[in-house]
């Protein structure tokens, strides 16, 4: 990736300058004028970029790379993206054809949205005639240049709502031009509908119209609010794009399936796909390839994201857990983790082999530093062990006489005494009378309440400690890993519940963003406090899944890979799966709470993680912006290695 | 299973007083000492019969720890009955009753029937709160009182059923407008839709648990 693309911070100034000067100096090597036999005559290639890639959805590894070109023909600008032929890729040929963009005129393009994920490649989503094309990932950089070239040839206006959204238009009407100079996104909706140039047929017109209507109402709202930044509104446009992408993807893939008679070979989602395909098939009978939503039996507002298809497009399938052999490839000869980001990504998609957890969790939780060597860790562990003993000794040395005059200590100890014997006692590891592991759990919790006297002990902590102790076995190491975990989740146990309330609030903002009908339903039914998700968040779904699945989920969450708030997207993913039932049966707060409680043990983990990832990707920056800063588990210090170094300095 | 009425109950009180054990004893007729601690709320339900009418009790078992009070308060809404539990072997759980009662008065409807239960009465040798003190507190605050043991099942059945009887009597007396669900009562088949009404011939008999 080009460095300019990663650190594209100067873009605003560049953009302003370029649009004023109409500069041609930005035409660089890649966009040298050339023509090829495949392009129309008297056309000129003004931009060419290789390794621009689409990720179709079914397989993580599946990608289709191709060449992106901007072609000028007369006064018109066209965009093409042609996949490479014969490239060794496990993408099906039909997929390649499906995604090919042949001479898309810019007069049909409504907007281009640039995305700069914190991890991964920059990509753009091009929206044409209400349809979004799949994200184009610029593996070799060049997004900025791509936009720069476009604005030399067509009028492109940065949305006042979103600095990454570029509205593209050829304005003939002087009034339109005036409007556009005000940077009102209304220019987008005011376009006359287009009839040609889309790779698909025109059967989306109806949907199209309603989307435009939707858009207009959003824009009315936008005009009212002026400067105040409400991400929940901004995303409407973005969600719309993605929605249309999903719709289109769904249409084309299913029709492709039927045309080719392909039924097999779609891995874990096969069942879902075939249901979905048959649903689409019915409507095909009525109008060729028409994706009218099949009416539901109960009058439930439809999911604006067509969520059932969303994860197919955005979520990646789960992989097998990270094993010993692969783990060793992440380490250098002295035991440092060479690429922590790659490691976290790998763990996000597959978790960790059970026998490897003891070692890997210490990294994920931030107890071990990624750049520490075997020798450094060995020393570190021994130092931490004696530190633990020192803290533990603080309460162990309290005599009965002293305890009599130490109410707070007695209260805490009493609570912990009562709770450790009520935590996971059905597991072999903790079962039976006088189980030493229960004793160790007690000691760790009481030591923690001295280590962090302000937070103390709160119910739920034993649930968080249980799997950590089960994995680490060693008392001191379990303690320090637990300390690291509570660096993130400690606010869940604030006495005033502020940490929980801020997460529940963020959750409500995210649902508003990603499923406004559901949000409105909760609002009308006095459920906006989201207390029904309380247990999910407090102990990170520990009571919702069996033990092994909980550990898998936790290591996935701890990677913070797509977001440190993935647990909130998990909540939404689960709610969305049941939205039809919740709204269809008109559940009130009590019924909803009971219903959610009874989902315990009924949730299939992998598909939910996949859905959550899809939602997180879909919400993008606006999702992140919906979550107020400091919402747990946001770390007070970004870089855990700094934390580690500080620890070392103290020693 | 059809019911004439459904009553919502809530069980409150300090952590570790045996709220979940009382519920389990009532719904499943068993005592499970190694029950996982309650996070948030758990639900139980059982059919009982009063005056030949099947009544479903839907019971909300709440977390007792102080920090969770702000959440617990949202569960009071629409409860017809409450079991306020303390542990006769731990004085502090008795001392906290006033604050629990205050919560209940503030967040539940005024006609909620409250039963005070001194649990763990099988542990008489470790008693820290006398029966008289419990009675006195109940009298002062207008509560029904009973000592019970989730372990031996002593008075457990009675505690839940007497509470239901009191609620049922309030319905008969027209204290509740049962069509208003904020009182924690739902009218099912064979129930009296209003404060006055005739009896029907419902013969559905109860027992066991359901949800």
Coordinates of N, CA and C in Angstrom, one line a residue, chain B residues 30-150:
Chain B
X30 N -37.4 -28.8 44.9 CA -36.0 -29.4 45.2 C -35.1 -28.3 45.7
X31 N -34.1 -28.7 46.5 CA -33.2 -27.7 47.0 C -31.8 -28.0 46.4
X32 N -31.3 -26.9 45.8 CA -30.0 -27.1 45.1 C -29.0 -26.1 45.6
X33 N -28.2 -26.6 46.5 CA -27.3 -25.6 47.2 C -26.2 -25.0 46.3
X34 N -25.9 -25.6 45.2 CA -24.9 -25.1 44.3 C -25.5 -24.5 43.0
X35 N -26.4 -23.6 43.3 CA -27.1 -22.9 42.2 C -26.2 -21.7 41.8
X36 N -26.0 -21.4 40.5 CA -25.2 -20.3 40.1 C -25.9 -19.0 40.6
X37 N -25.0 -18.0 41.0 CA -25.5 -16.8 41.4 C -26.3 -16.1 40.3
X38 N -27.3 -15.3 40.7 CA -28.2 -14.7 39.7 C -27.6 -13.4 39.2
X39 N -27.5 -13.3 37.9 CA -27.1 -12.0 37.3 C -28.4 -11.5 36.6
X40 N -28.7 -10.3 36.9 CA -29.9 -9.7 36.3 C -31.2 -10.3 36.9
X41 N -31.8 -11.1 36.2 CA -33.1 -11.7 36.6 C -33.2 -13.1 36.1
X42 N -33.9 -14.0 36.8 CA -34.2 -15.3 36.3 C -35.8 -15.4 36.5
X43 N -36.3 -16.4 35.7 CA -37.8 -16.5 35.7 C -38.2 -17.9 36.2
X44 N -39.3 -18.0 36.9 CA -39.9 -19.2 37.2 C -41.4 -19.1 37.0
X45 N -42.1 -20.2 37.0 CA -43.5 -20.1 36.9 C -44.1 -21.4 37.4
X46 N -45.3 -21.3 38.0 CA -46.1 -22.5 38.4 C -47.5 -22.2 38.5
X47 N -48.3 -23.2 38.2 CA -49.8 -23.1 38.3 C -50.2 -23.4 39.8
X48 N -51.1 -22.7 40.3 CA -51.7 -23.0 41.6 C -53.2 -22.9 41.5
X49 N -53.9 -23.3 42.4 CA -55.4 -23.2 42.4 C -55.9 -22.5 43.6
X50 N -56.6 -21.5 43.4 CA -57.3 -20.8 44.5 C -58.8 -20.6 44.2
X51 N -59.6 -21.0 45.1 CA -61.0 -20.9 44.9 C -61.4 -21.7 43.6
X52 N -60.8 -22.8 43.4 CA -61.0 -23.6 42.2 C -60.6 -23.0 40.9
X53 N -59.9 -21.9 41.0 CA -59.5 -21.3 39.7 C -58.0 -21.5 39.5
X54 N -57.6 -21.9 38.3 CA -56.2 -22.0 38.0 C -55.5 -20.7 37.9
X55 N -54.5 -20.5 38.6 CA -53.8 -19.2 38.6 C -52.3 -19.5 38.3
X56 N -51.8 -18.8 37.3 CA -50.4 -18.9 37.0 C -49.6 -17.9 37.7
X57 N -48.5 -18.3 38.4 CA -47.6 -17.4 39.0 C -46.4 -17.3 38.1
X58 N -46.1 -16.1 37.7 CA -44.9 -15.9 37.0 C -43.9 -15.1 37.9
X59 N -42.8 -15.7 38.2 CA -42.0 -15.2 39.3 C -40.7 -14.7 38.8
X60 N -40.3 -13.5 39.1 CA -39.1 -12.9 38.8 C -38.1 -12.9 39.9
X61 N -37.0 -13.6 39.7 CA -36.0 -13.8 40.8 C -34.9 -12.9 40.5
X62 N -34.7 -11.9 41.3 CA -33.7 -10.8 41.0 C -32.3 -11.0 41.6
X63 N -31.4 -10.3 41.1 CA -30.0 -10.3 41.7 C -30.1 -9.3 42.9
X64 N -29.4 -9.8 43.9 CA -29.5 -9.0 45.2 C -28.5 -7.9 45.4
X65 N -27.3 -8.0 44.7 CA -26.3 -7.1 45.0 C -26.7 -5.6 44.8
X66 N -26.2 -4.8 45.8 CA -26.5 -3.4 45.8 C -26.3 -2.7 44.5
X67 N -25.2 -3.0 43.8 CA -24.8 -2.3 42.5 C -25.9 -2.5 41.5
X68 N -26.7 -3.6 41.6 CA -27.6 -3.8 40.5 C -29.0 -3.2 40.8
X69 N -29.1 -2.5 41.9 CA -30.4 -1.9 42.2 C -31.0 -1.1 41.1
X70 N -30.2 -0.3 40.4 CA -30.8 0.6 39.4 C -31.5 -0.3 38.3
X71 N -30.9 -1.5 38.1 CA -31.5 -2.3 37.1 C -32.7 -3.1 37.7
X72 N -32.5 -3.5 38.9 CA -33.6 -4.3 39.5 C -34.9 -3.5 39.6
X73 N -34.8 -2.2 39.8 CA -35.9 -1.4 40.0 C -36.9 -1.4 38.8
X74 N -36.3 -1.7 37.6 CA -37.1 -1.7 36.4 C -38.0 -2.9 36.4
X75 N -37.7 -3.9 37.3 CA -38.5 -5.2 37.3 C -39.7 -5.1 38.1
X76 N -39.8 -4.1 39.0 CA -40.9 -3.9 39.9 C -42.2 -3.6 39.1
X77 N -42.0 -2.9 38.0 CA -43.2 -2.5 37.2 C -44.1 -3.6 36.9
X78 N -45.3 -3.4 37.3 CA -46.4 -4.4 37.0 C -46.3 -5.7 37.8
X79 N -45.7 -5.6 39.0 CA -45.7 -6.8 39.8 C -46.9 -6.8 40.8
X80 N -47.6 -7.9 40.9 CA -48.8 -7.9 41.8 C -48.4 -8.3 43.2
X81 N -47.3 -9.1 43.3 CA -46.8 -9.6 44.6 C -45.3 -9.5 44.7
X82 N -44.8 -9.4 45.9 CA -43.4 -9.4 46.1 C -43.1 -10.2 47.3
X83 N -42.0 -11.0 47.2 CA -41.5 -11.8 48.3 C -40.2 -11.0 48.8
X84 N -40.3 -10.4 49.9 CA -39.1 -9.7 50.4 C -38.4 -10.7 51.4
X85 N -37.2 -11.1 51.0 CA -36.5 -12.1 51.8 C -35.3 -11.6 52.5
X86 N -35.2 -12.1 53.8 CA -33.9 -11.9 54.5 C -33.5 -13.3 55.1
X87 N -32.3 -13.3 55.6 CA -31.7 -14.5 56.1 C -31.6 -14.4 57.6
X88 N -32.3 -15.3 58.3 CA -32.4 -15.1 59.8 C -31.0 -15.3 60.4
X89 N -30.1 -15.8 59.7 CA -28.7 -16.0 60.3 C -27.8 -14.9 60.1
X90 N -28.2 -13.9 59.3 CA -27.4 -12.7 59.0 C -28.2 -11.5 59.3
X91 N -27.8 -10.8 60.4 CA -28.5 -9.6 60.8 C -28.6 -8.6 59.8
X92 N -27.5 -8.4 59.0 CA -27.4 -7.2 58.1 C -28.5 -7.4 57.0
X93 N -28.8 -8.6 56.7 CA -29.9 -8.8 55.6 C -31.2 -8.3 56.2
X94 N -31.4 -8.4 57.5 CA -32.6 -7.9 58.1 C -32.6 -6.3 58.2
X95 N -31.4 -5.8 58.5 CA -31.2 -4.4 58.6 C -31.5 -3.7 57.3
X96 N -31.3 -4.4 56.2 CA -31.4 -3.7 54.9 C -32.9 -3.7 54.4
X97 N -33.8 -4.4 55.2 CA -35.2 -4.5 54.7 C -35.8 -3.2 54.4
X98 N -35.5 -2.2 55.2 CA -36.2 -0.9 55.1 C -35.9 -0.3 53.7
X99 N -34.6 -0.5 53.3 CA -34.2 0.1 52.0 C -34.9 -0.6 50.8
X100 N -35.0 -1.9 51.0 CA -35.7 -2.7 50.0 C -37.2 -2.3 49.9
X101 N -37.7 -2.1 51.0 CA -39.1 -1.8 51.1 C -39.4 -0.4 50.4
X102 N -38.4 0.5 50.7 CA -38.5 1.8 50.1 C -38.5 1.7 48.5
X103 N -37.6 0.9 48.0 CA -37.5 0.7 46.6 C -38.8 0.1 46.1
X104 N -39.4 -0.8 46.8 CA -40.6 -1.5 46.3 C -41.8 -0.5 46.3
X105 N -41.8 0.3 47.4 CA -42.9 1.3 47.5 C -42.8 2.3 46.4
X106 N -41.6 2.7 46.1 CA -41.3 3.7 45.1 C -41.6 3.2 43.6
X107 N -41.2 2.0 43.4 CA -41.2 1.6 42.0 C -42.3 0.6 41.6
X108 N -43.0 0.1 42.6 CA -44.1 -0.9 42.3 C -45.4 -0.1 42.5
X109 N -46.5 -0.8 42.0 CA -47.8 -0.1 42.2 C -48.2 -0.2 43.7
X110 N -48.9 0.7 44.2 CA -49.2 0.8 45.6 C -50.0 -0.4 46.2
X111 N -50.7 -1.1 45.3 CA -51.4 -2.2 45.8 C -50.7 -3.5 45.8
X112 N -49.4 -3.5 45.5 CA -48.6 -4.7 45.5 C -48.6 -5.4 46.8
X113 N -48.9 -6.7 46.8 CA -48.9 -7.4 48.1 C -47.5 -7.9 48.4
X114 N -47.0 -7.6 49.6 CA -45.7 -7.9 50.0 C -45.7 -8.9 51.1
X115 N -44.9 -10.0 50.9 CA -44.8 -11.0 51.9 C -43.3 -11.0 52.4
X116 N -43.2 -10.8 53.7 CA -41.8 -10.8 54.2 C -41.5 -12.2 54.6
X117 N -40.3 -12.7 54.2 CA -39.9 -14.0 54.5 C -38.6 -14.1 55.2
X118 N -38.5 -14.6 56.4 CA -37.3 -14.9 57.1 C -36.8 -16.3 56.7
X119 N -35.9 -16.4 55.8 CA -35.4 -17.7 55.2 C -34.4 -18.3 56.1
X120 N -34.1 -19.6 55.8 CA -33.1 -20.4 56.5 C -33.5 -20.7 57.9
X121 N -34.8 -20.9 58.2 CA -35.2 -21.1 59.5 C -34.8 -22.5 60.0
X122 N -34.3 -23.3 59.1 CA -33.8 -24.6 59.5 C -32.5 -24.4 60.3
X123 N -31.8 -23.3 60.1 CA -30.5 -23.0 60.8 C -30.8 -22.3 62.1
X124 N -31.7 -22.8 62.9 CA -32.1 -22.2 64.1 C -30.9 -21.9 65.1
X125 N -29.9 -22.8 65.1 CA -28.8 -22.7 66.0 C -27.9 -21.5 65.6
X126 N -28.1 -21.0 64.4 CA -27.3 -19.8 64.0 C -28.1 -18.5 63.9
X127 N -29.3 -18.6 64.4 CA -30.3 -17.5 64.3 C -29.7 -16.2 64.8
X128 N -29.8 -15.1 64.0 CA -29.4 -13.8 64.4 C -30.5 -12.8 64.5
X129 N -31.7 -13.2 64.0 CA -32.9 -12.4 64.0 C -34.0 -13.2 64.6
X130 N -34.6 -12.7 65.6 CA -35.7 -13.5 66.3 C -37.0 -13.4 65.4
X131 N -37.8 -14.4 65.6 CA -39.1 -14.4 64.9 C -39.9 -13.1 65.3
X132 N -39.8 -12.7 66.5 CA -40.6 -11.6 67.0 C -40.2 -10.3 66.3
X133 N -38.9 -10.2 66.0 CA -38.4 -9.0 65.3 C -39.0 -9.0 63.9
X134 N -39.0 -10.1 63.3 CA -39.6 -10.2 61.9 C -41.1 -9.9 61.9
X135 N -41.8 -10.4 62.9 CA -43.2 -10.1 63.0 C -43.5 -8.6 63.2
X136 N -42.6 -8.1 64.1 CA -42.8 -6.6 64.4 C -42.6 -5.8 63.2
X137 N -41.5 -6.1 62.4 CA -41.2 -5.3 61.2 C -42.4 -5.4 60.3
X138 N -42.9 -6.6 60.1 CA -44.0 -6.8 59.2 C -45.2 -6.0 59.6
X139 N -45.5 -6.1 60.9 CA -46.7 -5.4 61.4 C -46.5 -3.9 61.2
X140 N -45.3 -3.4 61.5 CA -45.1 -1.9 61.3 C -45.3 -1.5 59.8
X141 N -45.0 -2.4 58.9 CA -45.0 -1.9 57.5 C -46.2 -2.6 56.7
X142 N -47.1 -3.2 57.4 CA -48.2 -3.8 56.7 C -47.9 -4.9 55.8
X143 N -47.0 -5.8 56.2 CA -46.6 -6.9 55.3 C -47.2 -8.2 56.0
X144 N -47.3 -9.2 55.1 CA -47.6 -10.6 55.6 C -46.2 -11.2 56.0
X145 N -46.1 -12.0 57.0 CA -44.8 -12.5 57.5 C -44.9 -14.0 57.7
X146 N -43.7 -14.6 57.4 CA -43.5 -16.0 57.5 C -42.1 -16.3 57.6
X147 N -41.7 -17.3 58.5 CA -40.4 -17.8 58.4 C -40.4 -19.0 57.6
X148 N -39.4 -19.3 56.8 CA -39.4 -20.4 55.8 C -38.1 -21.0 55.7
X149 N -38.0 -22.2 55.1 CA -36.7 -22.8 54.7 C -36.8 -23.4 53.3
X150 N -36.0 -22.8 52.5 CA -35.9 -23.3 51.1 C -35.3 -24.8 51.1

